[in-house]
Amino acid sequence: MIPDNHPRYRSLVARERIADAVRSGIVVVEGASAHGRGEAFDYLLCEKTSESALLAEKTAAAYLMAADRAIISVNGNTAALAADEIRELAEASGAAVEVNLFHRTDERMAAITAHLKAAGVTVLEGTPERLLPLSHDRALCLRDGIGTADVVLVPLEDGDRCEALVAMGKTVITIDLNPLSRTAQTATVTIVDELTRALPNITRACRDMTPETGNQLVAAHDNTALLRAALRQIQETLADALD
Amino acid sequence: MIPDNHPRYRSLVARERIADAVRSGIVVVEGASAHGRGEAFDYLLCEKTSESALLAEKTAAAYLMAADRAIISVNGNTAALAADEIRELAEASGAAVEVNLFHRTDERMAAITAHLKAAGVTVLEGTPERLLPLSHDRALCLRDGIGTADVVLVPLEDGDRCEALVAMGKTVITIDLNPLSRTAQTATVTIVDELTRALPNITRACRDMTPETGNQLVAAHDNTALLRAALRQIQETLADALD
């Protein structure tokens, strides 16, 4: 048990959740090490949502609310850490939820779908088709989901898949704690923030969004500026440590 | 299979080794996420041994060679990533090797000992005693090993245990990619470098060490300066990305 007054309580709870999810088969071992990479960057961001991250979250909400067909693509880590937050965002934004795994097996697809449904998430189901320009099972998605979506939120996504979605002309929103990652650099909107802090912020912004604010946020969006602000945030942490 | 001309080949091989070691029971899931945290910092250090890290490695060699009784404390991640490198360092330095686990079970102790022996490492064995000022099994070590050692190399160590060893008056050398971690901040000598780059550098320095050079390195040692140099290295990576 982690004492709830521990200064890094949320981070340690998330770490434990990922470890439990590996043991229950929802997360692969590679997902645990990916989580660790994110933790390190979050540590350098002082485990707080920065002003620029909050702007990215509001911008993401604007794109989701203006979409013809928005999809939230959920992988094992996202399901393990944030099933409730995904349900609330889907409700607030009207986006559909599709399970999409890098390490795809029928067993994991079923386990993650069941885990999301138990949290009250409505999950798209159907026969996957090879619609993404990628090799092997990484090409698979649902025609009525990612296949025909104009806006896709893919938290914690692999670089190749993020690039493939962008190449298909989709608006890609990602949540990635490493501002230098290929995913962060490639997405349309990069939210450099921790998943369980980011999702409720996007949900809140969806609820408050007016078409006018949404248009302004989309018109003013500059992803390079958001990424640079995140890098400067990490620089500040290091500068403080050197003081 | 990872192509061996991949720019991040070594990092990806290490990641795969850790995942395999989780599946074989040598590494716990928590070890995989700890590895991920290290990977993120190594990425920010451009996956290279810096000048200050090399100085730390030479200083570590000086302490090991001057020790009355030096011990290399090996955990699951270290065994999985660097059994051969541990054997070579033990041979070059004359240090003994003790298995010491944060998540300690008889099964893991046996699996890691067998894995090290298969790589030709001579492993200290005996009845562990509660010699460290820590609760539970974390207090356990061997009297003829860590218990009576004056110099202990503990790669990838937990902060509490590093502090406990320092409080017992031992010279503690650690290898830790996060210069801000409690372990890094507490150790006598902190090597901010990746394990499989660091260990061969220490081994080489042990082979080349003269008592005179050793005395000079120990006299000039300034761990705060080494930590600050590592932080500045990460700052440079970020500054380059912002250019």
CSV table of C-alpha atoms in Angstrom, one decimal:
chain,number,residue,atom,x,y,z
A,1,MET,CA,0.0,0.0,0.0
A,2,ILE,CA,1.3,3.4,-1.0
A,3,PRO,CA,0.4,6.1,1.7
A,4,ASP,CA,-1.9,8.6,0.1
A,5,ASN,CA,0.1,11.6,1.4
A,6,HIS,CA,3.2,10.4,-0.4
A,7,PRO,CA,4.4,13.3,-2.6
A,8,ARG,CA,4.5,11.1,-5.7
A,9,TYR,CA,1.3,9.1,-4.8
A,10,ARG,CA,-0.3,9.3,-8.2
A,11,SER,CA,2.8,8.3,-10.0
A,12,LEU,CA,3.3,5.3,-7.7
A,13,VAL,CA,-0.3,4.2,-8.0
A,14,ALA,CA,0.0,4.3,-11.8
A,15,ARG,CA,3.2,2.3,-11.7
A,16,GLU,CA,1.4,-0.3,-9.5
A,17,ARG,CA,-1.6,-0.4,-11.9
A,18,ILE,CA,0.6,-1.1,-14.9
A,19,ALA,CA,2.4,-3.9,-13.0
A,20,ASP,CA,-0.9,-5.5,-12.0
A,21,ALA,CA,-2.2,-5.1,-15.6
A,22,VAL,CA,0.9,-7.0,-16.9
A,23,ARG,CA,0.1,-9.8,-14.5
A,24,SER,CA,-3.5,-9.9,-15.7
A,25,GLY,CA,-2.5,-9.8,-19.4
A,26,ILE,CA,-3.9,-6.4,-20.3
A,27,VAL,CA,-0.5,-4.8,-20.7
A,28,VAL,CA,2.5,-6.5,-22.3
A,29,VAL,CA,5.9,-6.3,-20.6
A,30,GLU,CA,7.0,-3.8,-23.2
A,31,GLY,CA,4.1,-1.6,-22.0
A,32,ALA,CA,5.6,-1.6,-18.6
A,33,SER,CA,8.9,-0.3,-19.9
A,34,ALA,CA,7.2,2.3,-22.1
A,35,HIS,CA,5.3,3.4,-18.9
A,36,GLY,CA,8.7,3.8,-17.2
A,37,ARG,CA,9.9,6.1,-20.0
A,38,GLY,CA,6.9,8.3,-19.6
A,39,GLU,CA,7.4,8.4,-15.8
A,40,ALA,CA,10.9,9.7,-16.3
A,41,PHE,CA,9.7,12.5,-18.5
A,42,ASP,CA,6.8,13.3,-16.1
A,43,TYR,CA,9.3,13.5,-13.3
A,44,LEU,CA,11.2,16.2,-15.3
A,45,LEU,CA,7.9,18.0,-15.9
A,46,CYS,CA,7.4,18.0,-12.1
A,47,GLU,CA,4.3,15.8,-12.5
A,48,LYS,CA,2.2,18.8,-13.2
A,49,THR,CA,0.1,20.0,-16.2
A,50,SER,CA,1.9,23.0,-17.6
A,51,GLU,CA,0.2,25.9,-19.2
A,52,SER,CA,1.2,24.8,-22.7
A,53,ALA,CA,-0.1,21.3,-22.0
A,54,LEU,CA,-3.5,22.7,-20.9
A,55,LEU,CA,-3.6,24.7,-24.1
A,56,ALA,CA,-2.9,21.5,-26.0
A,57,GLU,CA,-5.7,19.8,-24.1
A,58,LYS,CA,-8.2,22.6,-25.0
A,59,THR,CA,-7.1,22.5,-28.6
A,60,ALA,CA,-7.6,18.7,-28.6
A,61,ALA,CA,-11.1,19.3,-27.3
A,62,ALA,CA,-11.8,21.8,-30.1
A,63,TYR,CA,-10.8,19.3,-32.8
A,64,LEU,CA,-12.8,16.5,-31.2
A,65,MET,CA,-15.9,18.6,-30.9
A,66,ALA,CA,-15.6,19.9,-34.5
A,67,ALA,CA,-15.0,16.4,-36.0
A,68,ASP,CA,-17.4,14.6,-38.3
A,69,ARG,CA,-16.3,11.3,-36.9
A,70,ALA,CA,-13.9,11.3,-33.9
A,71,ILE,CA,-12.3,8.1,-32.5
A,72,ILE,CA,-10.4,7.4,-29.3
A,73,SER,CA,-7.9,4.6,-30.0
A,74,VAL,CA,-7.2,2.7,-26.8
A,75,ASN,CA,-4.3,0.4,-26.1
A,76,GLY,CA,-3.4,-1.7,-23.1
A,77,ASN,CA,-1.7,1.0,-21.1
A,78,THR,CA,-4.5,3.5,-21.7
A,79,ALA,CA,-7.1,0.9,-20.7
A,80,ALA,CA,-5.2,-0.1,-17.6
A,81,LEU,CA,-4.7,3.5,-16.4
A,82,ALA,CA,-7.7,5.3,-17.5
A,83,ALA,CA,-10.9,3.3,-18.3
A,84,ASP,CA,-13.1,5.7,-16.4
A,85,GLU,CA,-11.5,8.8,-17.9
A,86,ILE,CA,-12.0,7.3,-21.4
A,87,ARG,CA,-15.7,6.7,-20.7
A,88,GLU,CA,-16.1,10.3,-19.6
A,89,LEU,CA,-14.3,11.8,-22.5
A,90,ALA,CA,-16.3,9.6,-25.0
A,91,GLU,CA,-19.5,10.8,-23.4
A,92,ALA,CA,-18.5,14.5,-23.4
A,93,SER,CA,-17.0,14.5,-26.9
A,94,GLY,CA,-19.3,12.1,-28.7
A,95,ALA,CA,-16.2,10.2,-29.9
A,96,ALA,CA,-16.4,6.5,-30.3
A,97,VAL,CA,-13.8,4.1,-28.7
A,98,GLU,CA,-11.8,1.5,-30.6
A,99,VAL,CA,-9.3,-0.9,-29.1
A,100,ASN,CA,-6.1,-0.8,-31.1
A,101,LEU,CA,-3.0,-2.8,-30.0
A,102,PHE,CA,0.6,-2.7,-31.1
A,103,HIS,CA,1.1,-6.2,-29.7
A,104,ARG,CA,-2.2,-7.6,-31.0
A,105,THR,CA,-3.6,-11.0,-30.0
A,106,ASP,CA,-7.2,-12.1,-29.9
A,107,GLU,CA,-6.8,-12.7,-26.1
A,108,ARG,CA,-5.6,-9.2,-25.4
A,109,MET,CA,-8.3,-7.6,-27.6
A,110,ALA,CA,-10.9,-9.5,-25.6
A,111,ALA,CA,-9.4,-8.8,-22.2
A,112,ILE,CA,-9.1,-5.1,-22.9
A,113,THR,CA,-12.6,-4.8,-24.4
A,114,ALA,CA,-14.0,-6.6,-21.4
A,115,HIS,CA,-12.0,-4.3,-19.0
A,116,LEU,CA,-13.4,-1.2,-20.8
A,117,LYS,CA,-16.9,-2.5,-20.9
A,118,ALA,CA,-16.8,-3.2,-17.1
A,119,ALA,CA,-16.0,0.5,-16.7
A,120,GLY,CA,-19.1,1.4,-18.7
A,121,VAL,CA,-17.2,2.3,-22.0
A,122,THR,CA,-19.1,1.6,-25.2
A,123,VAL,CA,-16.5,-0.2,-27.4
A,124,LEU,CA,-16.7,-0.4,-31.2
A,125,GLU,CA,-16.6,-4.0,-32.4
A,126,GLY,CA,-16.5,-5.6,-35.8
A,127,THR,CA,-14.2,-7.3,-38.2
A,128,PRO,CA,-10.9,-5.5,-38.5
A,129,GLU,CA,-9.5,-4.8,-42.0
A,130,ARG,CA,-6.0,-3.9,-43.2
A,131,LEU,CA,-6.6,-0.2,-43.7
A,132,LEU,CA,-3.4,1.4,-42.4
A,133,PRO,CA,-0.3,1.6,-44.6
A,134,LEU,CA,1.7,-0.7,-42.2
A,135,SER,CA,2.9,-4.3,-42.3
A,136,HIS,CA,1.4,-7.2,-40.4
A,137,ASP,CA,-1.4,-6.9,-37.9
A,138,ARG,CA,-0.4,-3.2,-37.3
A,139,ALA,CA,-2.5,-2.4,-40.4
A,140,LEU,CA,-5.7,-3.6,-38.8
A,141,CYS,CA,-8.5,-1.3,-37.7
A,142,LEU,CA,-12.2,-1.0,-38.1
A,143,ARG,CA,-13.7,0.6,-41.2
A,144,ASP,CA,-16.4,2.3,-39.1
A,145,GLY,CA,-13.8,3.4,-36.6
A,146,ILE,CA,-10.3,4.6,-37.3
A,147,GLY,CA,-10.7,3.7,-41.0
A,148,THR,CA,-13.2,6.5,-41.7
A,149,ALA,CA,-12.5,8.8,-38.8
A,150,ASP,CA,-11.4,12.4,-39.5
A,151,VAL,CA,-10.0,13.0,-36.0
A,152,VAL,CA,-8.3,10.3,-34.0
A,153,LEU,CA,-7.1,10.6,-30.4
A,154,VAL,CA,-4.3,8.1,-29.9
A,155,PRO,CA,-2.7,8.3,-26.4
A,156,LEU,CA,0.7,6.7,-25.9
A,157,GLU,CA,1.1,5.7,-29.6
A,158,ASP,CA,4.0,4.2,-31.5
A,159,GLY,CA,5.7,6.5,-34.0
A,160,ASP,CA,5.0,4.4,-37.1
A,161,ARG,CA,1.3,4.3,-36.5
A,162,CYS,CA,1.1,8.0,-35.7
A,163,GLU,CA,2.9,8.7,-39.0
A,164,ALA,CA,0.6,6.3,-40.9
A,165,LEU,CA,-2.5,8.0,-39.5
A,166,VAL,CA,-1.2,11.5,-40.4
A,167,ALA,CA,-0.3,10.3,-43.9
A,168,MET,CA,-3.9,9.2,-44.4
A,169,GLY,CA,-4.9,12.8,-43.9
A,170,LYS,CA,-6.4,12.4,-40.4
A,171,THR,CA,-6.1,14.9,-37.6
A,172,VAL,CA,-4.1,13.0,-35.0
A,173,ILE,CA,-4.1,14.0,-31.4
A,174,THR,CA,-1.6,12.3,-29.1
A,175,ILE,CA,-0.8,12.3,-25.4
A,176,ASP,CA,3.0,11.7,-25.1
A,177,LEU,CA,5.3,12.7,-22.2
A,178,ASN,CA,8.4,12.7,-24.4
A,179,PRO,CA,8.3,15.9,-26.5
A,180,LEU,CA,11.2,14.5,-28.7
A,181,SER,CA,9.5,11.3,-29.6
A,182,ARG,CA,8.6,10.6,-33.2
A,183,THR,CA,4.9,10.4,-32.2
A,184,ALA,CA,5.1,13.8,-30.4
A,185,GLN,CA,6.9,15.3,-33.4
A,186,THR,CA,4.5,13.9,-36.0
A,187,ALA,CA,1.0,14.4,-34.5
A,188,THR,CA,-1.3,17.3,-35.4
A,189,VAL,CA,-1.8,18.1,-31.7
A,190,THR,CA,0.7,16.8,-29.1
A,191,ILE,CA,-0.3,16.9,-25.4
A,192,VAL,CA,2.8,16.6,-23.3
A,193,ASP,CA,1.1,15.5,-20.1
A,194,GLU,CA,0.4,12.4,-18.1
A,195,LEU,CA,-2.6,10.5,-19.3
A,196,THR,CA,-4.8,10.6,-16.2
A,197,ARG,CA,-4.2,14.4,-15.8
A,198,ALA,CA,-4.7,15.0,-19.6
A,199,LEU,CA,-8.0,13.1,-20.2
A,200,PRO,CA,-10.1,14.9,-17.6
A,201,ASN,CA,-8.8,18.3,-18.8
A,202,ILE,CA,-9.9,17.4,-22.4
A,203,THR,CA,-13.3,16.2,-21.1
A,204,ARG,CA,-13.8,19.5,-19.1
A,205,ALA,CA,-12.8,21.5,-22.2
A,206,CYS,CA,-15.3,19.5,-24.4
A,207,ARG,CA,-18.1,20.3,-21.9
A,208,ASP,CA,-17.3,24.0,-21.9
A,209,MET,CA,-16.5,24.3,-25.6
A,210,THR,CA,-18.4,26.8,-27.8
A,211,PRO,CA,-18.1,26.7,-31.6
A,212,GLU,CA,-16.5,30.2,-31.4
A,213,THR,CA,-13.8,29.2,-28.9
A,214,GLY,CA,-13.2,26.0,-30.8
A,215,ASN,CA,-12.6,27.9,-34.1
A,216,GLN,CA,-10.2,30.3,-32.3
A,217,LEU,CA,-8.2,27.4,-30.8
A,218,VAL,CA,-7.9,25.6,-34.1
A,219,ALA,CA,-7.0,28.7,-36.0
A,220,ALA,CA,-4.3,29.6,-33.4
A,221,HIS,CA,-2.9,26.1,-33.0
A,222,ASP,CA,0.9,25.8,-33.4
A,223,ASN,CA,2.2,22.3,-32.5
A,224,THR,CA,5.8,23.3,-32.8
A,225,ALA,CA,5.3,26.0,-30.2
A,226,LEU,CA,3.6,23.5,-27.8
A,227,LEU,CA,6.6,21.1,-28.2
A,228,ARG,CA,9.1,23.9,-27.6
A,229,ALA,CA,7.2,25.0,-24.5
A,230,ALA,CA,7.4,21.4,-23.1
A,231,LEU,CA,11.2,21.3,-23.8
A,232,ARG,CA,11.6,24.6,-22.0
A,233,GLN,CA,9.6,23.2,-19.1
A,234,ILE,CA,12.1,20.4,-18.7
A,235,GLN,CA,15.0,22.8,-19.0
A,236,GLU,CA,13.6,24.8,-16.1
A,237,THR,CA,13.5,21.7,-13.9
A,238,LEU,CA,17.1,21.1,-14.7
A,239,ALA,CA,18.0,24.7,-14.1
A,240,ASP,CA,16.3,24.6,-10.7
A,241,ALA,CA,18.3,21.5,-9.8
A,242,LEU,CA,21.5,23.2,-10.8
A,243,ASP,CA,20.8,26.3,-8.7
B,1,MET,CA,14.8,-9.2,-34.7
B,2,ILE,CA,16.3,-5.7,-34.4
B,3,PRO,CA,18.5,-4.9,-37.4
B,4,ASP,CA,22.1,-4.3,-36.1
B,5,ASN,CA,22.5,-1.1,-38.1
B,6,HIS,CA,19.5,0.5,-36.2
B,7,PRO,CA,20.8,3.8,-34.7
B,8,ARG,CA,19.4,2.7,-31.3
B,9,TYR,CA,20.3,-1.0,-31.6
B,10,ARG,CA,21.9,-1.3,-28.2
B,11,SER,CA,19.0,0.3,-26.4
B,12,LEU,CA,16.4,-1.9,-28.2
B,13,VAL,CA,18.4,-5.0,-27.5
B,14,ALA,CA,18.5,-4.1,-23.8
B,15,ARG,CA,14.8,-3.5,-23.8
B,16,GLU,CA,14.2,-6.9,-25.3
B,17,ARG,CA,16.5,-8.6,-22.9
B,18,ILE,CA,14.6,-7.1,-19.9
B,19,ALA,CA,11.3,-8.2,-21.4
B,20,ASP,CA,12.6,-11.7,-21.9
B,21,ALA,CA,14.0,-11.7,-18.3
B,22,VAL,CA,10.6,-10.8,-17.0
B,23,ARG,CA,9.1,-13.7,-18.8
B,24,SER,CA,11.8,-16.0,-17.4
B,25,GLY,CA,11.3,-14.7,-13.8
B,26,ILE,CA,14.7,-13.0,-13.4
B,27,VAL,CA,13.3,-9.5,-13.5
B,28,VAL,CA,10.0,-8.4,-11.9
B,29,VAL,CA,7.5,-6.3,-13.8
B,30,GLU,CA,8.6,-3.3,-11.7
B,31,GLY,CA,12.1,-3.9,-13.0
B,32,ALA,CA,10.8,-3.4,-16.6
B,33,SER,CA,9.3,0.0,-15.7
B,34,ALA,CA,12.5,1.0,-13.9
B,35,HIS,CA,14.4,0.1,-17.0
B,36,GLY,CA,12.1,2.3,-19.0
B,37,ARG,CA,12.9,5.2,-16.7
B,38,GLY,CA,16.6,4.7,-17.3
B,39,GLU,CA,16.1,4.5,-21.0
B,40,ALA,CA,14.4,7.9,-21.1
B,41,PHE,CA,17.3,9.5,-19.2
B,42,ASP,CA,19.8,7.7,-21.5
B,43,TYR,CA,17.9,9.1,-24.5
B,44,LEU,CA,18.4,12.6,-23.1
B,45,LEU,CA,22.1,11.8,-22.6
B,46,CYS,CA,22.2,10.8,-26.3
B,47,GLU,CA,23.1,7.2,-25.3
B,48,LYS,CA,26.7,8.0,-25.0
B,49,THR,CA,29.2,8.0,-22.1
B,50,SER,CA,30.0,11.6,-21.3
B,51,GLU,CA,33.4,12.8,-20.2
B,52,SER,CA,32.2,13.3,-16.6
B,53,ALA,CA,30.7,9.7,-16.6
B,54,LEU,CA,34.0,8.3,-17.7
B,55,LEU,CA,35.7,10.2,-14.9
B,56,ALA,CA,33.2,8.7,-12.5
B,57,GLU,CA,34.0,5.3,-13.9
B,58,LYS,CA,37.7,5.7,-13.4
B,59,THR,CA,37.0,7.0,-9.8
B,60,ALA,CA,34.9,4.0,-9.1
B,61,ALA,CA,37.8,1.8,-10.3
B,62,ALA,CA,40.1,3.6,-7.9
B,63,TYR,CA,37.9,3.0,-4.9
B,64,LEU,CA,37.4,-0.7,-5.9
B,65,MET,CA,41.1,-1.3,-6.3
B,66,ALA,CA,41.9,0.4,-3.0
B,67,ALA,CA,39.2,-1.5,-1.0
B,68,ASP,CA,39.9,-3.9,1.8
B,69,ARG,CA,36.8,-5.8,0.8
B,70,ALA,CA,34.8,-4.7,-2.3
B,71,ILE,CA,31.5,-6.2,-3.2
B,72,ILE,CA,29.4,-5.9,-6.4
B,73,SER,CA,25.7,-6.1,-5.4
B,74,VAL,CA,23.7,-7.6,-8.3
B,75,ASN,CA,19.9,-7.4,-8.8
B,76,GLY,CA,17.7,-8.8,-11.4
B,77,ASN,CA,18.0,-6.1,-14.0
B,78,THR,CA,21.8,-6.1,-13.7
B,79,ALA,CA,22.0,-9.9,-14.0
B,80,ALA,CA,19.7,-9.8,-17.0
B,81,LEU,CA,21.6,-7.1,-18.8
B,82,ALA,CA,25.3,-7.6,-17.9
B,83,ALA,CA,26.2,-11.0,-16.5
B,84,ASP,CA,29.4,-11.2,-18.7
B,85,GLU,CA,30.4,-7.6,-17.8
B,86,ILE,CA,29.9,-8.4,-14.1
B,87,ARG,CA,32.2,-11.4,-14.4
B,88,GLU,CA,34.9,-9.3,-16.1
B,89,LEU,CA,34.7,-6.6,-13.5
B,90,ALA,CA,34.9,-9.0,-10.6
B,91,GLU,CA,38.0,-10.6,-12.2
B,92,ALA,CA,39.7,-7.3,-12.9
B,93,SER,CA,38.9,-5.7,-9.5
B,94,GLY,CA,39.0,-8.7,-7.2
B,95,ALA,CA,35.5,-7.7,-5.9
B,96,ALA,CA,33.2,-10.5,-4.8
B,97,VAL,CA,29.6,-10.7,-6.2
B,98,GLU,CA,26.5,-10.9,-4.0
B,99,VAL,CA,23.0,-11.2,-5.3
B,100,ASN,CA,20.8,-8.7,-3.5
B,101,LEU,CA,17.1,-8.2,-4.5
B,102,PHE,CA,14.6,-5.5,-3.7
B,103,HIS,CA,11.7,-7.9,-4.5
B,104,ARG,CA,13.4,-10.9,-2.8
B,105,THR,CA,12.0,-14.4,-3.1
B,106,ASP,CA,13.9,-17.7,-2.8
B,107,GLU,CA,13.0,-18.5,-6.4
B,108,ARG,CA,14.4,-15.3,-7.8
B,109,MET,CA,17.5,-15.6,-5.7
B,110,ALA,CA,18.1,-19.1,-7.1
B,111,ALA,CA,17.2,-18.1,-10.7
B,112,ILE,CA,19.6,-15.1,-10.7
B,113,THR,CA,22.4,-17.0,-9.0
B,114,ALA,CA,22.1,-19.8,-11.6
B,115,HIS,CA,22.0,-17.2,-14.5
B,116,LEU,CA,25.2,-15.5,-13.2
B,117,LYS,CA,27.0,-18.8,-12.6
B,118,ALA,CA,26.1,-19.9,-16.2
B,119,ALA,CA,28.0,-16.8,-17.3
B,120,GLY,CA,31.0,-17.8,-15.2
B,121,VAL,CA,30.5,-15.5,-12.3
B,122,THR,CA,31.6,-16.7,-8.9
B,123,VAL,CA,28.7,-15.8,-6.6
B,124,LEU,CA,28.9,-15.5,-2.8
B,125,GLU,CA,26.4,-17.8,-1.1
B,126,GLY,CA,25.5,-18.4,2.6
B,127,THR,CA,22.8,-17.6,5.1
B,128,PRO,CA,21.6,-14.0,4.9
B,129,GLU,CA,21.3,-12.0,8.1
B,130,ARG,CA,19.4,-8.8,8.8
B,131,LEU,CA,22.4,-6.4,8.8
B,132,LEU,CA,21.0,-3.3,7.0
B,133,PRO,CA,19.0,-0.8,8.9
B,134,LEU,CA,15.8,-1.5,6.8
B,135,SER,CA,12.5,-3.2,7.4
B,136,HIS,CA,11.5,-6.7,6.2
B,137,ASP,CA,13.7,-8.7,3.8
B,138,ARG,CA,15.3,-5.5,2.6
B,139,ALA,CA,17.6,-5.8,5.6
B,140,LEU,CA,19.0,-9.1,4.4
B,141,CYS,CA,22.6,-9.5,3.2
B,142,LEU,CA,25.6,-11.8,3.7
B,143,ARG,CA,27.9,-11.1,6.7
B,144,ASP,CA,30.9,-12.0,4.5
B,145,GLY,CA,29.6,-9.9,1.7
B,146,ILE,CA,27.9,-6.5,1.9
B,147,GLY,CA,27.8,-6.9,5.7
B,148,THR,CA,31.6,-6.4,6.1
B,149,ALA,CA,32.5,-4.7,2.8
B,150,ASP,CA,34.1,-1.3,2.9
B,151,VAL,CA,33.3,-0.5,-0.8
B,152,VAL,CA,30.0,-1.6,-2.5
B,153,LEU,CA,29.1,-1.2,-6.1
B,154,VAL,CA,25.3,-1.2,-6.3
B,155,PRO,CA,24.1,-0.6,-9.9
B,156,LEU,CA,20.5,0.4,-10.4
B,157,GLU,CA,19.8,0.6,-6.6
B,158,ASP,CA,16.8,1.8,-4.7
B,159,GLY,CA,17.2,5.1,-2.7
B,160,ASP,CA,16.5,3.6,0.7
B,161,ARG,CA,19.0,0.9,0.4
B,162,CYS,CA,21.6,3.3,-1.0
B,163,GLU,CA,21.1,5.6,2.0
B,164,ALA,CA,21.3,2.6,4.4
B,165,LEU,CA,24.6,1.5,3.0
B,166,VAL,CA,26.0,5.1,3.2
B,167,ALA,CA,24.7,5.4,6.8
B,168,MET,CA,26.7,2.2,7.7
B,169,GLY,CA,29.8,4.1,6.7
B,170,LYS,CA,30.5,2.2,3.4
B,171,THR,CA,31.8,3.8,0.2
B,172,VAL,CA,28.8,3.3,-2.2
B,173,ILE,CA,29.3,3.4,-5.9
B,174,THR,CA,26.2,3.4,-8.0
B,175,ILE,CA,25.3,3.4,-11.7
B,176,ASP,CA,22.1,5.4,-12.2
B,177,LEU,CA,20.9,7.2,-15.3
B,178,ASN,CA,18.8,9.7,-13.4
B,179,PRO,CA,21.1,12.3,-11.8
B,180,LEU,CA,18.2,13.6,-9.7
B,181,SER,CA,17.3,10.3,-8.1
B,182,ARG,CA,17.8,9.8,-4.3
B,183,THR,CA,20.3,7.0,-5.1
B,184,ALA,CA,22.3,9.3,-7.4
B,185,GLN,CA,22.2,12.1,-4.8
B,186,THR,CA,23.2,9.9,-1.9
B,187,ALA,CA,26.0,7.6,-3.2
B,188,THR,CA,29.7,8.3,-2.7
B,189,VAL,CA,30.4,7.9,-6.4
B,190,THR,CA,27.5,8.3,-8.9
B,191,ILE,CA,28.1,7.0,-12.5
B,192,VAL,CA,25.4,8.6,-14.7
B,193,ASP,CA,25.8,6.1,-17.6
B,194,GLU,CA,24.1,3.1,-19.0
B,195,LEU,CA,25.0,-0.2,-17.2
B,196,THR,CA,26.6,-2.0,-20.2
B,197,ARG,CA,28.6,1.0,-21.2
B,198,ALA,CA,29.7,1.7,-17.6
B,199,LEU,CA,30.8,-1.7,-16.5
B,200,PRO,CA,33.5,-2.3,-19.2
B,201,ASN,CA,34.8,1.2,-18.6
B,202,ILE,CA,35.3,0.5,-14.9
B,203,THR,CA,36.9,-2.9,-15.8
B,204,ARG,CA,39.3,-1.3,-18.2
B,205,ALA,CA,40.2,1.4,-15.6
B,206,CYS,CA,40.8,-1.3,-12.9
B,207,ARG,CA,43.2,-3.1,-15.3
B,208,ASP,CA,45.1,0.1,-16.0
B,209,MET,CA,45.0,1.5,-12.4
B,210,THR,CA,48.2,2.3,-10.6
B,211,PRO,CA,48.2,3.2,-6.8
B,212,GLU,CA,49.3,6.7,-7.7
B,213,THR,CA,46.5,7.4,-10.2
B,214,GLY,CA,44.1,5.8,-7.8
B,215,ASN,CA,45.1,8.1,-4.9
B,216,GLN,CA,44.8,11.1,-7.2
B,217,LEU,CA,41.3,10.2,-8.4
B,218,VAL,CA,40.1,9.6,-4.9
B,219,ALA,CA,41.6,12.8,-3.6
B,220,ALA,CA,40.1,14.8,-6.5
B,221,HIS,CA,36.6,13.2,-6.3
B,222,ASP,CA,33.7,15.6,-6.2
B,223,ASN,CA,30.4,13.8,-6.6
B,224,THR,CA,28.3,17.0,-6.7
B,225,ALA,CA,30.4,18.2,-9.7
B,226,LEU,CA,29.8,14.8,-11.5
B,227,LEU,CA,26.0,15.2,-10.9
B,228,ARG,CA,26.0,18.8,-12.1
B,229,ALA,CA,27.9,17.8,-15.3
B,230,ALA,CA,25.3,15.1,-16.0
B,231,LEU,CA,22.5,17.6,-15.6
B,232,ARG,CA,24.3,20.0,-17.9
B,233,GLN,CA,24.6,17.2,-20.5
B,234,ILE,CA,20.8,16.8,-20.5
B,235,GLN,CA,20.4,20.5,-20.8
B,236,GLU,CA,22.6,20.5,-23.9
B,237,THR,CA,20.4,17.9,-25.5
B,238,LEU,CA,17.3,20.0,-24.9
B,239,ALA,CA,19.1,23.1,-26.1
B,240,ASP,CA,20.1,21.4,-29.3
B,241,ALA,CA,16.5,20.3,-29.9
B,242,LEU,CA,15.3,23.9,-29.4
B,243,ASP,CA,17.8,25.2,-31.9
